[in-house]
mmCIF file with all atom_site columns, C-alpha atoms in Angstrom:
data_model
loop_
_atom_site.group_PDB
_atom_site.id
_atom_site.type_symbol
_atom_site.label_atom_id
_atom_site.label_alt_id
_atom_site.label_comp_id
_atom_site.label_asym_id
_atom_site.label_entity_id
_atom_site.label_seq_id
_atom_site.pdbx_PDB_ins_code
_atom_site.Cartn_x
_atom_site.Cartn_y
_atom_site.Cartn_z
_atom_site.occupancy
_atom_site.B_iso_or_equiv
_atom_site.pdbx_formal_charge
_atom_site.auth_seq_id
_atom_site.auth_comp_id
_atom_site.auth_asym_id
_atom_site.auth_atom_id
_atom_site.pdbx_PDB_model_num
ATOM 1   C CA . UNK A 1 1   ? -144.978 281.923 90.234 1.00 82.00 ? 378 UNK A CA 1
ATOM 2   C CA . UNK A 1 2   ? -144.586 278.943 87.460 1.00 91.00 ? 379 UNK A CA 1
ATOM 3   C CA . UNK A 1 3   ? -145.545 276.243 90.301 1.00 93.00 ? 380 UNK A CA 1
ATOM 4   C CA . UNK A 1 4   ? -148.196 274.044 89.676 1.00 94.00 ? 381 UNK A CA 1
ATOM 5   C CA . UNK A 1 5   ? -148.245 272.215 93.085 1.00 93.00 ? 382 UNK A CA 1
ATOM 6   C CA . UNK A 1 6   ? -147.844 268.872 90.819 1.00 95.00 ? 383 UNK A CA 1
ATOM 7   C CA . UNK A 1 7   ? -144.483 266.973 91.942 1.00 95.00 ? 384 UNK A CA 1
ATOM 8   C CA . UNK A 1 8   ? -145.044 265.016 88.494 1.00 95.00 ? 385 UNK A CA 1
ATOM 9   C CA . UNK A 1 9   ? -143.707 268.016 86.747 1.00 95.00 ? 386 UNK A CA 1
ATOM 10  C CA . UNK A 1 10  ? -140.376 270.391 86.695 1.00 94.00 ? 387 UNK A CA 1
ATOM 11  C CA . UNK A 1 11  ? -141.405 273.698 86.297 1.00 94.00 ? 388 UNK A CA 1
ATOM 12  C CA . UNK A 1 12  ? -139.647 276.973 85.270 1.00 94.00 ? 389 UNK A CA 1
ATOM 13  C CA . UNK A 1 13  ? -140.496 280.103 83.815 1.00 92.00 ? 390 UNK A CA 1
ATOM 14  C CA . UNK A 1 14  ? -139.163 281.360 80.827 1.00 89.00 ? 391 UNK A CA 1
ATOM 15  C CA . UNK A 1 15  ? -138.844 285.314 79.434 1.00 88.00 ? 392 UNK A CA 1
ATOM 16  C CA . UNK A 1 16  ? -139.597 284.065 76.258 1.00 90.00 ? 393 UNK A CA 1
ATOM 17  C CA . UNK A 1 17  ? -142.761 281.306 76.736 1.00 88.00 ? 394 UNK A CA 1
ATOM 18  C CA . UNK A 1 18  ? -143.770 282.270 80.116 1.00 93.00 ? 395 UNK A CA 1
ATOM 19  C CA . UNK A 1 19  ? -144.693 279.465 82.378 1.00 94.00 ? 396 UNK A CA 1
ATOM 20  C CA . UNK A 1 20  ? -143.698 275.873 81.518 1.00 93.00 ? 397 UNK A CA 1
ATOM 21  C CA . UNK A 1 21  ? -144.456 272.708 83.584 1.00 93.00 ? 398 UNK A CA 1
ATOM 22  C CA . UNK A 1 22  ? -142.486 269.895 81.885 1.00 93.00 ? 399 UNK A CA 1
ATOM 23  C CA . UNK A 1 23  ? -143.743 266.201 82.773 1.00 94.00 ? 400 UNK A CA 1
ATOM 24  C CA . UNK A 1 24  ? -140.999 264.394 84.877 1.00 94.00 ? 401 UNK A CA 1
ATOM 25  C CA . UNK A 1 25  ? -139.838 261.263 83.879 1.00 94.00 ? 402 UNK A CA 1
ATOM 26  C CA . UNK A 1 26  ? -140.237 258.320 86.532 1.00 94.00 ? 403 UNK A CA 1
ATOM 27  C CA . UNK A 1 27  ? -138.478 255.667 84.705 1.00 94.00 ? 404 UNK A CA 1
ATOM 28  C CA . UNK A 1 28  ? -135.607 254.455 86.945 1.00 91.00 ? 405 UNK A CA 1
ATOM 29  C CA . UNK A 1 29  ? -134.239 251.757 84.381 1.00 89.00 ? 406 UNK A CA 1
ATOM 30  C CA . UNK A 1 30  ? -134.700 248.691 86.291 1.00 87.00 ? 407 UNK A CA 1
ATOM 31  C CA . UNK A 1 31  ? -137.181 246.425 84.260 1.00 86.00 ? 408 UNK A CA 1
ATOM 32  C CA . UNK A 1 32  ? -138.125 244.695 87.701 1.00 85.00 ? 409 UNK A CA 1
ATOM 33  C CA . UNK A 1 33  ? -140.228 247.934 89.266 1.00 88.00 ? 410 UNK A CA 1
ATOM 34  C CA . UNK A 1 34  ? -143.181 249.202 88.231 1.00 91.00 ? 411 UNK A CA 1
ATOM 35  C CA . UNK A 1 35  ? -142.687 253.055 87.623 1.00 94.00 ? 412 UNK A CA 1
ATOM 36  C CA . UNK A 1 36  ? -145.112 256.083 87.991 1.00 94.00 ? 413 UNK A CA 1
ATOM 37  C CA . UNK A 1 37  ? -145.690 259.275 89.027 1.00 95.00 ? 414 UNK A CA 1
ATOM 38  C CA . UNK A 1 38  ? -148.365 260.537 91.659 1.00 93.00 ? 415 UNK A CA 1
ATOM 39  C CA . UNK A 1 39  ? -149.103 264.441 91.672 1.00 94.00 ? 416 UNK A CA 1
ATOM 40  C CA . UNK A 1 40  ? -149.051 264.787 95.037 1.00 94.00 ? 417 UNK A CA 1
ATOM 41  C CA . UNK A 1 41  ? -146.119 262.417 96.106 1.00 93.00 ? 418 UNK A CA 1
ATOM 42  C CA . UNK A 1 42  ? -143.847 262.442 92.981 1.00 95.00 ? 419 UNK A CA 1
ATOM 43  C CA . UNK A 1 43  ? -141.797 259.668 91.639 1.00 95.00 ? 420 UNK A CA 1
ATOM 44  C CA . UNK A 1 44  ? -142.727 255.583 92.848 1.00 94.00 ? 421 UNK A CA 1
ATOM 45  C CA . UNK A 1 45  ? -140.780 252.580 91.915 1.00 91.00 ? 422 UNK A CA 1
ATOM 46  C CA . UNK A 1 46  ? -142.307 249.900 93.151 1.00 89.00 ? 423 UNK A CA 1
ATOM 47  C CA . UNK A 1 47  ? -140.765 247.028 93.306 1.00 87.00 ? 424 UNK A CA 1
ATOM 48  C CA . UNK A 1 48  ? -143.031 243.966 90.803 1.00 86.00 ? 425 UNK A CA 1
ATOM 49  C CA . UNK A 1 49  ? -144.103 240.909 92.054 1.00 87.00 ? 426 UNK A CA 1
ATOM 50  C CA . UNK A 1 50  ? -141.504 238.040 91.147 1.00 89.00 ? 427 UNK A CA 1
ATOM 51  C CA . UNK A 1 51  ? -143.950 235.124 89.813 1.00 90.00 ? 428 UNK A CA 1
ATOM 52  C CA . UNK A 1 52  ? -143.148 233.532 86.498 1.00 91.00 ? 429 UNK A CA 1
ATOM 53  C CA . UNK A 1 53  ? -145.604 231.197 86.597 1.00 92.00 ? 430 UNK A CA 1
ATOM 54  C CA . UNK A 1 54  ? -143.143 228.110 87.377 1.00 95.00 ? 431 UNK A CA 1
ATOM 55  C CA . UNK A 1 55  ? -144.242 225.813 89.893 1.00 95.00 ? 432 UNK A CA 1
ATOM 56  C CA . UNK A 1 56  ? -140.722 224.475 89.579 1.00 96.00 ? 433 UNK A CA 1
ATOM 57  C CA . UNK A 1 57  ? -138.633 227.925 90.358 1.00 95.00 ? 434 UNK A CA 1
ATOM 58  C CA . UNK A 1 58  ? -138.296 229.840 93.738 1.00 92.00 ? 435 UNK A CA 1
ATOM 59  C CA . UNK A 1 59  ? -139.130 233.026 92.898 1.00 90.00 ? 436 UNK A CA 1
ATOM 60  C CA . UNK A 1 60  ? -138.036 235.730 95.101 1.00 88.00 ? 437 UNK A CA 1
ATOM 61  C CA . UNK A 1 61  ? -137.000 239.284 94.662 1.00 86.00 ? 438 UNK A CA 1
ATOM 62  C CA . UNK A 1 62  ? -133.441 240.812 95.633 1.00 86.00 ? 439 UNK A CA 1
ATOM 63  C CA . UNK A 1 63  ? -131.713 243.846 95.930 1.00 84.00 ? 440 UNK A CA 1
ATOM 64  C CA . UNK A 1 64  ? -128.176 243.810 94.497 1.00 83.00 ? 441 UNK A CA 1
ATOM 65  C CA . UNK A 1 65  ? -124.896 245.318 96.229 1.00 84.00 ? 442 UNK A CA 1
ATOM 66  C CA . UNK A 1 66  ? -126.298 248.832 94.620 1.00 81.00 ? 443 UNK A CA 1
ATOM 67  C CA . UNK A 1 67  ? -129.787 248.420 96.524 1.00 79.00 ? 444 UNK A CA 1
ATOM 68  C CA . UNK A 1 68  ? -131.485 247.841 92.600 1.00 81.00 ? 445 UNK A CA 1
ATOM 69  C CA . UNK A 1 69  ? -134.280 245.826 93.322 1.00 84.00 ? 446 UNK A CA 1
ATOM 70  C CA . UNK A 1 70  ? -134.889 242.854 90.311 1.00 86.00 ? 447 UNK A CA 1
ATOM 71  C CA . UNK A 1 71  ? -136.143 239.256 90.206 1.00 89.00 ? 448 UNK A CA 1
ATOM 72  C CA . UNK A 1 72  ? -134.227 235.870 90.236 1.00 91.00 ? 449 UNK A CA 1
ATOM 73  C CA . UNK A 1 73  ? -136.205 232.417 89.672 1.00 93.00 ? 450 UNK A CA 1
ATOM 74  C CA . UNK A 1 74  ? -133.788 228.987 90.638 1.00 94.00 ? 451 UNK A CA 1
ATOM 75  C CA . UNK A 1 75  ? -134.964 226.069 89.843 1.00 95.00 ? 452 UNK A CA 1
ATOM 76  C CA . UNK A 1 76  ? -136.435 223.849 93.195 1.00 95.00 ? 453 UNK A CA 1
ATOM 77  C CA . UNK A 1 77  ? -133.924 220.827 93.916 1.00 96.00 ? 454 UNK A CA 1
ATOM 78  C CA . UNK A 1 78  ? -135.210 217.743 94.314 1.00 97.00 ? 455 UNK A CA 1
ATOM 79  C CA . UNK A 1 79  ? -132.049 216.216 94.464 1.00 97.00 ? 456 UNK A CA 1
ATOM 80  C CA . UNK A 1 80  ? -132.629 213.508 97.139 1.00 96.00 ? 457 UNK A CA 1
ATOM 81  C CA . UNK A 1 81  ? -128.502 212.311 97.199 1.00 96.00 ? 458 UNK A CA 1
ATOM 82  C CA . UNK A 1 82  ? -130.181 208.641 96.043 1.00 94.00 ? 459 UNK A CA 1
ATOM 83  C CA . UNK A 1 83  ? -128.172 207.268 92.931 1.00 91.00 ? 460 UNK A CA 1
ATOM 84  C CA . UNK A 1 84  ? -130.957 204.772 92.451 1.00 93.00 ? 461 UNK A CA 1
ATOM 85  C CA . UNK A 1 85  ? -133.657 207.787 91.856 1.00 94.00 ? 462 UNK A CA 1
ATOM 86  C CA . UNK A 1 86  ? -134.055 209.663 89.289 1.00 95.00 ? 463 UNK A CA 1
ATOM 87  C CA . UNK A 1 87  ? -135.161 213.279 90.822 1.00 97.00 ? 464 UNK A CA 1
ATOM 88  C CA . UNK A 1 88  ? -137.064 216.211 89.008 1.00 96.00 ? 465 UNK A CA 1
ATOM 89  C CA . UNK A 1 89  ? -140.330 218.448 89.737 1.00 96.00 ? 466 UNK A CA 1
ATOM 90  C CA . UNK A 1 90  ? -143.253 217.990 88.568 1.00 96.00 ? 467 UNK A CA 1
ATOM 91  C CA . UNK A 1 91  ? -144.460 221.252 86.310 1.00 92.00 ? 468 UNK A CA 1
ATOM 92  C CA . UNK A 1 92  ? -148.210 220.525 87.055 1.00 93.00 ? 469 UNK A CA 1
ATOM 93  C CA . UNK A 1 93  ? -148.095 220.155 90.767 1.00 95.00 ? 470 UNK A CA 1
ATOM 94  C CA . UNK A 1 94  ? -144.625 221.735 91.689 1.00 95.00 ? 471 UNK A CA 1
ATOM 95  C CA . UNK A 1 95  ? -143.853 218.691 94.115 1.00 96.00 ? 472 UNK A CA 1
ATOM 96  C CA . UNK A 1 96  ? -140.850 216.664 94.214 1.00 97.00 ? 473 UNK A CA 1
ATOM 97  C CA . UNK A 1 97  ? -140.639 213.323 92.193 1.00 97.00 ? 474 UNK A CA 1
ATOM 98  C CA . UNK A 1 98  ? -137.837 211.003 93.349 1.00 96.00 ? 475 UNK A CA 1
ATOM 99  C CA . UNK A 1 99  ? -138.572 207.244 90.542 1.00 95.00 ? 476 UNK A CA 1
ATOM 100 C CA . UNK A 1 100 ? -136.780 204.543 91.788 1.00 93.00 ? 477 UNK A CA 1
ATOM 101 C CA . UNK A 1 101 ? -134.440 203.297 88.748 1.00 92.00 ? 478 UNK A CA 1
ATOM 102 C CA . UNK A 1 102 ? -132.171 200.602 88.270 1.00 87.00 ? 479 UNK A CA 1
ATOM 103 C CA . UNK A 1 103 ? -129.100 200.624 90.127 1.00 81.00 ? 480 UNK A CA 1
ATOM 104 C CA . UNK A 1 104 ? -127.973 197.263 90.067 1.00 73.00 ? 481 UNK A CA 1
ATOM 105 C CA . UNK A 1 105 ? -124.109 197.110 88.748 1.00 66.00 ? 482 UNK A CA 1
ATOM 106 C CA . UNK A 1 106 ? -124.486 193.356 88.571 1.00 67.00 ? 483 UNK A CA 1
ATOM 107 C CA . UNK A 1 107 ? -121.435 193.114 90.320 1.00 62.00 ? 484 UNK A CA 1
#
């Protein structure tokens, strides 16, 4: 018997080599989970925290139409539907800045 009660590796037993217990590989080829192998449980992919550091994105993490888990960052709108502002977020603090500008037409 060629099993090594690990669930990190595939084992067999060959005529020629005898017992071999071949390291599985974990990687699931999504860039957006962290992937490892635990002997007693097998194969994780854990799904990474979404954070890029933007105090100006949403960061959240989604599974597509295939259930493949992966990150998406959108910018935060600060869009206050005033012509007479001029509306962006402020990297340092993440808030909403709406400036008053000049709107006159001088109509």
């Amino acid at each position: 018997d060629c099993d090594d009660d690990n669930k990190c590796t595939d084992d067999s037993c060959s005529s020629t080599y005898g017992c071999e217990n071949k390291k599985i590989i974990c990687n699931d080829g999504n860039i957006w989970t962290v992937d490892i192998c635990v002997p007693d449980e097998g194969c994780s992919n854990t799904p990474k925290e979404c954070d890029d550091k933007d105090l100006c994105t949403k960061d959240e993490g989604v599974y597509d139409k295939n259930g493949d888990f992966y990150c998406q960052f959108t910018d935060v709108d600060c869009d206050d539907d005033d012509e007479c502002t001029d509306d962006y977020c402020d990297c340092e603090s993440g808030e909403c800045v709406n400036d008053k500008i000049e709107c006159d037409d001088y109509d």
